[in-house]
XYZ file of C-alpha atoms in Angstrom:
427
model
C 108.181 241.859 -68.420
C 111.616 243.449 -68.939
C 114.533 244.502 -66.722
C 116.321 247.708 -65.871
C 119.981 247.401 -65.022
C 120.300 250.156 -62.410
C 122.956 248.360 -60.438
C 125.715 246.207 -61.975
C 125.383 243.815 -59.038
C 121.763 242.899 -59.705
C 118.969 242.894 -62.262
C 115.561 244.373 -61.389
C 112.563 242.897 -63.150
C 109.749 245.343 -63.829
C 106.137 244.459 -64.602
C 105.245 246.443 -67.674
C 101.696 247.753 -67.652
C 99.697 245.977 -70.355
C 98.604 248.234 -73.213
C 95.047 249.428 -72.741
C 94.962 248.486 -69.055
C 94.135 251.331 -66.666
C 96.929 252.230 -64.245
C 95.571 251.784 -60.746
C 95.429 254.312 -57.946
C 98.173 252.681 -55.870
C 100.612 252.462 -58.799
C 100.081 256.146 -59.529
C 100.775 257.000 -55.896
C 104.016 255.033 -56.033
C 104.880 256.838 -59.263
C 104.440 260.235 -57.583
C 106.532 259.086 -54.604
C 109.299 258.012 -56.992
C 109.064 261.356 -58.774
C 109.470 263.241 -55.476
C 112.559 261.236 -54.547
C 114.209 261.709 -57.927
C 113.516 265.429 -58.128
C 114.945 265.774 -54.633
C 118.141 263.900 -55.506
C 118.496 265.284 -59.046
C 116.787 268.695 -59.135
C 118.414 269.668 -62.451
C 117.228 266.584 -64.347
C 115.187 267.462 -67.441
C 111.502 266.589 -67.235
C 111.484 264.442 -70.377
C 114.497 262.446 -69.219
C 113.007 262.068 -65.733
C 109.692 260.846 -67.159
C 111.497 258.387 -69.416
C 113.470 256.985 -66.495
C 110.339 256.654 -64.326
C 108.591 254.875 -67.188
C 111.409 252.350 -67.428
C 111.508 251.760 -63.687
C 107.760 251.450 -63.096
C 106.631 249.781 -66.312
C 104.066 252.546 -66.859
C 103.974 254.074 -70.324
C 105.895 257.289 -70.938
C 102.731 259.229 -71.850
C 100.890 258.104 -68.710
C 103.871 259.047 -66.547
C 103.928 262.540 -68.060
C 100.171 263.052 -67.667
C 100.184 261.829 -64.069
C 103.076 264.084 -63.041
C 101.611 267.118 -64.840
C 98.312 266.488 -63.065
C 100.134 266.305 -59.733
C 102.138 269.480 -60.417
C 98.910 271.244 -61.372
C 97.574 270.658 -57.872
C 95.075 267.982 -58.827
C 94.950 265.083 -56.358
C 95.520 261.516 -57.499
C 92.158 259.936 -56.707
C 90.804 256.440 -57.049
C 88.567 255.994 -60.063
C 84.937 255.618 -59.136
C 83.001 252.615 -60.387
C 81.306 253.660 -63.596
C 78.320 251.421 -63.115
C 77.301 252.110 -59.542
C 78.090 250.701 -56.122
C 78.185 247.071 -55.146
C 74.802 245.875 -53.988
C 75.109 244.599 -50.435
C 71.663 243.074 -50.251
C 70.520 240.197 -52.389
C 68.680 240.869 -55.620
C 65.029 239.837 -55.456
C 63.637 237.097 -57.666
C 61.482 239.587 -59.551
C 64.519 241.814 -60.203
C 66.344 238.796 -61.625
C 63.351 238.111 -63.872
C 63.550 241.673 -65.184
C 67.293 241.395 -65.800
C 66.780 238.157 -67.737
C 64.074 239.899 -69.758
C 66.560 242.652 -70.643
C 69.040 240.037 -71.877
C 66.274 238.492 -73.994
C 65.324 241.902 -75.398
C 68.834 242.469 -76.763
C 68.728 239.213 -78.729
C 65.205 239.947 -79.951
C 66.488 243.283 -81.301
C 69.265 241.423 -83.137
C 71.873 242.831 -80.729
C 74.434 240.961 -78.666
C 73.985 241.400 -74.902
C 77.211 241.834 -72.938
C 77.842 242.593 -69.284
C 78.576 246.202 -70.173
C 75.408 246.979 -72.113
C 73.247 245.045 -69.637
C 74.710 247.133 -66.809
C 73.841 250.280 -68.732
C 70.297 248.990 -69.317
C 69.927 248.221 -65.603
C 71.239 251.662 -64.698
C 68.630 253.258 -66.983
C 65.805 251.375 -65.233
C 64.798 253.165 -62.000
C 62.961 250.047 -60.871
C 66.175 248.024 -60.587
C 68.981 248.365 -58.024
C 72.393 249.622 -59.101
C 74.907 246.894 -59.890
C 78.564 246.691 -60.774
C 80.364 244.007 -62.766
C 80.958 241.815 -59.726
C 77.361 241.847 -58.505
C 76.046 241.381 -62.049
C 78.293 238.337 -62.476
C 76.605 236.735 -59.459
C 73.158 237.440 -60.892
C 74.224 236.020 -64.259
C 75.307 232.780 -62.575
C 71.955 232.543 -60.791
C 70.113 233.056 -64.081
C 71.983 230.200 -65.744
C 73.605 232.569 -68.230
C 76.897 231.640 -69.882
C 79.577 233.717 -71.582
C 80.124 232.920 -75.260
C 83.080 234.392 -77.139
C 82.020 236.186 -80.315
C 83.411 238.710 -82.783
C 85.895 241.352 -81.565
C 86.420 239.268 -78.399
C 82.934 240.195 -77.158
C 81.595 237.903 -74.443
C 77.961 237.411 -75.374
C 75.489 236.491 -72.636
C 73.765 233.265 -73.684
C 71.449 230.911 -71.840
C 72.507 227.435 -70.773
C 71.226 224.727 -73.087
C 69.121 223.034 -70.404
C 67.247 226.300 -69.725
C 66.598 226.804 -73.451
C 65.260 223.254 -73.793
C 63.132 223.658 -70.657
C 61.582 226.855 -72.051
C 60.926 225.346 -75.479
C 59.277 222.301 -73.923
C 57.169 224.506 -71.647
C 55.923 226.691 -74.518
C 55.262 223.649 -76.681
C 53.226 221.967 -73.932
C 51.201 225.009 -72.909
C 50.331 225.740 -76.546
C 49.093 222.185 -76.952
C 46.973 222.379 -73.800
C 45.571 225.726 -74.894
C 44.631 224.325 -78.320
C 42.883 221.447 -76.568
C 40.662 224.001 -74.833
C 41.864 223.129 -71.333
C 41.681 225.758 -68.583
C 45.149 226.853 -67.483
C 45.682 227.932 -63.887
C 48.760 229.843 -62.779
C 50.061 229.435 -59.242
C 52.418 231.858 -57.532
C 53.940 232.408 -54.109
C 55.489 235.481 -52.541
C 56.769 236.479 -49.120
C 55.897 239.616 -47.193
C 57.677 241.176 -44.230
C 55.135 242.218 -41.616
C 55.726 244.657 -38.778
C 58.330 247.403 -38.600
C 59.803 247.653 -42.068
C 60.971 250.265 -44.503
C 59.108 250.732 -47.779
C 61.738 248.606 -49.532
C 61.391 245.773 -46.998
C 57.674 245.089 -47.434
C 58.072 242.737 -50.384
C 60.794 240.297 -49.552
C 61.668 237.110 -51.344
C 65.013 237.728 -49.679
C 65.474 238.014 -45.951
C 65.182 241.387 -44.262
C 68.154 242.638 -42.278
C 65.821 243.146 -39.346
C 63.917 240.653 -37.257
C 60.373 240.849 -38.620
C 57.417 238.561 -39.015
C 57.260 237.049 -42.454
C 54.096 235.952 -44.215
C 53.969 233.428 -47.040
C 51.247 234.237 -49.581
C 50.051 231.822 -52.273
C 47.241 232.179 -54.809
C 46.075 230.650 -58.058
C 44.136 232.078 -60.983
C 43.176 231.668 -64.623
C 41.791 233.780 -67.451
C 38.535 233.855 -65.484
C 40.219 235.466 -62.463
C 41.605 234.438 -59.104
C 40.072 231.213 -57.813
C 37.597 232.137 -55.099
C 38.738 230.805 -51.761
C 42.208 230.129 -53.124
C 44.189 232.703 -51.129
C 46.621 231.154 -48.663
C 48.444 233.312 -46.110
C 50.454 231.899 -43.251
C 53.304 232.953 -41.032
C 56.707 231.542 -41.866
C 57.983 229.325 -39.080
C 61.517 230.686 -38.950
C 61.714 233.595 -41.441
C 64.415 231.641 -43.249
C 64.701 228.980 -45.919
C 67.216 226.874 -44.008
C 66.928 223.289 -42.832
C 65.009 224.206 -39.633
C 61.953 225.375 -41.576
C 59.958 222.136 -41.692
C 56.332 223.222 -41.646
C 55.878 225.493 -44.647
C 55.919 222.780 -47.306
C 53.340 220.718 -45.394
C 51.007 223.716 -45.147
C 51.376 224.278 -48.875
C 50.697 220.629 -49.672
C 47.496 220.584 -47.590
C 46.338 223.783 -49.299
C 47.137 222.377 -52.735
C 45.153 219.200 -52.091
C 42.136 221.300 -51.128
C 42.493 223.720 -54.051
C 42.407 220.860 -56.563
C 38.728 220.327 -55.755
C 37.985 223.943 -56.781
C 39.575 223.697 -60.233
C 37.904 222.654 -63.469
C 38.149 219.065 -64.615
C 41.037 218.180 -66.944
C 42.691 221.552 -66.336
C 46.385 222.489 -66.252
C 48.335 223.993 -63.341
C 51.450 226.086 -63.958
C 53.860 226.179 -61.020
C 56.437 228.893 -60.537
C 59.763 228.097 -58.850
C 58.937 229.080 -55.272
C 60.628 227.409 -52.344
C 57.718 225.606 -50.743
C 57.404 223.135 -53.564
C 61.031 223.122 -54.570
C 62.765 219.830 -53.884
C 66.253 221.208 -53.343
C 65.149 223.427 -50.446
C 63.320 220.761 -48.479
C 64.966 217.399 -49.007
C 68.547 217.106 -47.706
C 71.403 216.935 -50.168
C 75.165 216.631 -49.792
C 75.461 220.383 -49.126
C 73.575 219.949 -45.826
C 75.608 219.310 -42.699
C 74.942 216.343 -40.439
C 73.023 218.294 -37.780
C 70.630 219.748 -40.370
C 69.957 216.300 -41.811
C 69.207 214.909 -38.347
C 66.871 217.848 -37.615
C 65.101 217.236 -40.925
C 64.493 213.617 -39.936
C 63.278 214.689 -36.488
C 60.829 217.079 -38.136
C 59.389 214.086 -39.999
C 59.088 212.076 -36.776
C 62.121 209.922 -37.584
C 64.983 209.640 -35.090
C 68.379 208.182 -35.964
C 71.427 207.515 -33.836
C 73.706 210.569 -33.895
C 76.687 208.259 -34.306
C 75.667 207.629 -37.929
C 77.930 209.288 -40.470
C 76.665 211.837 -42.978
C 76.976 209.380 -45.893
C 74.856 206.856 -44.006
C 72.227 209.497 -43.266
C 72.115 210.486 -46.950
C 71.412 206.846 -47.832
C 68.439 206.982 -45.456
C 67.301 210.225 -47.106
C 67.390 208.659 -50.570
C 65.236 205.775 -49.360
C 62.369 208.133 -48.470
C 63.132 211.065 -50.778
C 60.068 210.631 -52.988
C 57.742 210.618 -49.996
C 58.846 214.094 -48.959
C 59.529 215.617 -52.357
C 56.811 218.243 -52.118
C 56.738 219.055 -55.823
C 56.409 215.415 -56.871
C 53.815 214.835 -54.169
C 51.820 217.763 -55.536
C 52.175 216.561 -59.127
C 50.972 213.093 -58.194
C 48.004 214.550 -56.335
C 47.150 216.680 -59.384
C 47.328 213.616 -61.639
C 45.018 211.775 -59.252
C 42.522 214.623 -59.759
C 42.882 214.498 -63.554
C 45.006 217.667 -63.745
C 48.198 218.255 -65.717
C 51.153 220.176 -64.270
C 53.699 222.453 -65.943
C 56.608 224.249 -64.348
C 57.922 227.625 -65.448
C 61.618 227.807 -66.326
C 63.620 229.644 -63.641
C 63.189 233.436 -63.630
C 60.647 233.390 -66.478
C 57.841 235.003 -64.488
C 56.818 237.056 -67.546
C 55.512 233.849 -69.110
C 52.843 233.829 -66.405
C 50.012 236.393 -66.282
C 50.043 235.966 -62.515
C 52.975 238.357 -62.087
C 50.911 241.200 -63.603
C 47.848 240.360 -61.521
C 50.052 240.101 -58.454
C 51.460 243.584 -59.081
C 47.961 245.047 -58.681
C 47.493 243.211 -55.393
C 50.987 244.148 -54.217
C 50.417 247.818 -54.982
C 47.219 247.834 -52.927
C 48.903 246.169 -49.950
C 51.929 248.452 -50.142
C 49.868 251.652 -50.307
C 47.500 250.721 -47.502
C 49.782 248.937 -45.043
C 51.803 250.607 -42.312
C 54.587 249.630 -39.884
C 51.997 248.752 -37.237
C 50.178 246.283 -39.528
C 49.907 242.759 -38.162
C 49.343 239.456 -39.957
C 45.551 239.795 -39.912
C 45.754 243.315 -41.351
C 47.968 242.165 -44.214
C 45.709 239.173 -44.908
C 42.688 241.489 -45.200
C 44.617 243.810 -47.522
C 45.462 240.864 -49.751
C 41.809 239.878 -49.924
C 40.908 243.433 -50.919
C 43.678 243.556 -53.521
C 42.592 240.282 -55.109
C 39.117 241.712 -55.711
C 40.619 244.650 -57.616
C 41.821 242.371 -60.433
C 38.859 242.013 -62.789
C 38.212 239.317 -65.380
C 38.938 241.835 -68.144
C 42.319 242.547 -66.587
C 43.075 238.825 -66.410
C 42.255 238.426 -70.104
C 44.734 241.202 -70.948
C 47.390 239.655 -68.724
C 46.956 236.220 -70.301
C 47.185 237.714 -73.798
C 50.352 239.531 -72.748
C 51.960 236.300 -71.540
C 50.968 234.533 -74.777
C 52.589 237.319 -76.811
C 55.756 236.897 -74.764
C 55.650 233.135 -75.369
C 55.619 233.824 -79.109
C 58.683 236.051 -78.822
C 60.674 233.564 -76.761
C 59.719 230.663 -79.019
C 61.989 232.095 -81.717
C 64.678 233.322 -79.325
C 66.881 230.248 -79.705
C 66.834 230.504 -83.496
C 67.698 234.211 -83.361
C 70.552 233.651 -80.904
C 72.042 230.788 -82.915
C 71.763 232.739 -86.158
C 73.631 235.741 -84.752
C 76.319 233.666 -83.052
C 76.884 231.394 -86.043
C 77.663 234.417 -88.174
C 79.964 236.045 -85.633
C 81.466 233.440 -83.330
C 85.126 232.485 -83.478
C 85.898 228.901 -84.389
């Protein structure tokens, strides 16, 4: 910051534009307005002297002032710079899209390259299967993925995974390798949500809410290298089409299904859970983020009624007393243990570690091609049954081998990341 003494009675402080920073649209407009006023009051003033004076008064560099004025005099309008990396995404990014973005971040490290927001945006832009993002929307996705910014050489902000996610992944790969070496059958479980009724082609598959009021179906299945488990398909209508505190029934339906499916699985087998909502503790047991009314409704849904005069802190104490009873994931794990089954849980947004996502794509494609806006819940259920039969045992073997190959890559990811950062990071 410096000052220009244009009036002996006062000092004007001017914000000097930082070197390398782009001069914004509004500052350029003000610059042109100042130019018009000066040329009107001093028509004989030389251009170079005028540009120098405007530079001093606005804090914009002399060269930028000259270029902007020349552009204006040449009849070119002063326009706002368009976002280089696409428009802001108004809708939420789907879980599968986030998985693909995380995979792109992994791929940079595996190629011995440092992923940054800029090159990830370019990679997303080059993928027609992903929505366009800008820096702001990507930053939100990065937070959801548990990615952190790490300062490295040349002030680059490398995208690195949080330590707890890295440890979770390493433990998962270590455990599943051990179970596989023991010859135990590994089953992969996955849930998705489908909008049924009047939808656009983009609204059919929705792990985010549709902007319209539509029926929503929850679909769950389980499979292994031998194929989908016969009789394992679960389809049911979501109670509220939301994941808020009013949706009490979905987790109970899942739990009943899970208890029944355990009897269809091989003895001493392993079940891999994804991170879907209906067995996710944080979505179904109140926490401090819930308001008092939601907590009371949750209790009422469990057949428990408390005096509304109780404060939120008192209600949370009551929640903690019975939390384990209604923790759907822990209930399911305990039930699996009772049936001599082990349980693993995928790290968040690591769907490529499960062959189920490839098998599910085949089913999804069949449903998407053959469904129509007039399809009802029964129609979609039948399409799912047809799609499941399209995935052969040979296809499952390929999908499992693909997930194992990806496990091998990610097993060394932490070592690769640390090696690159240790040689480049600032201390």
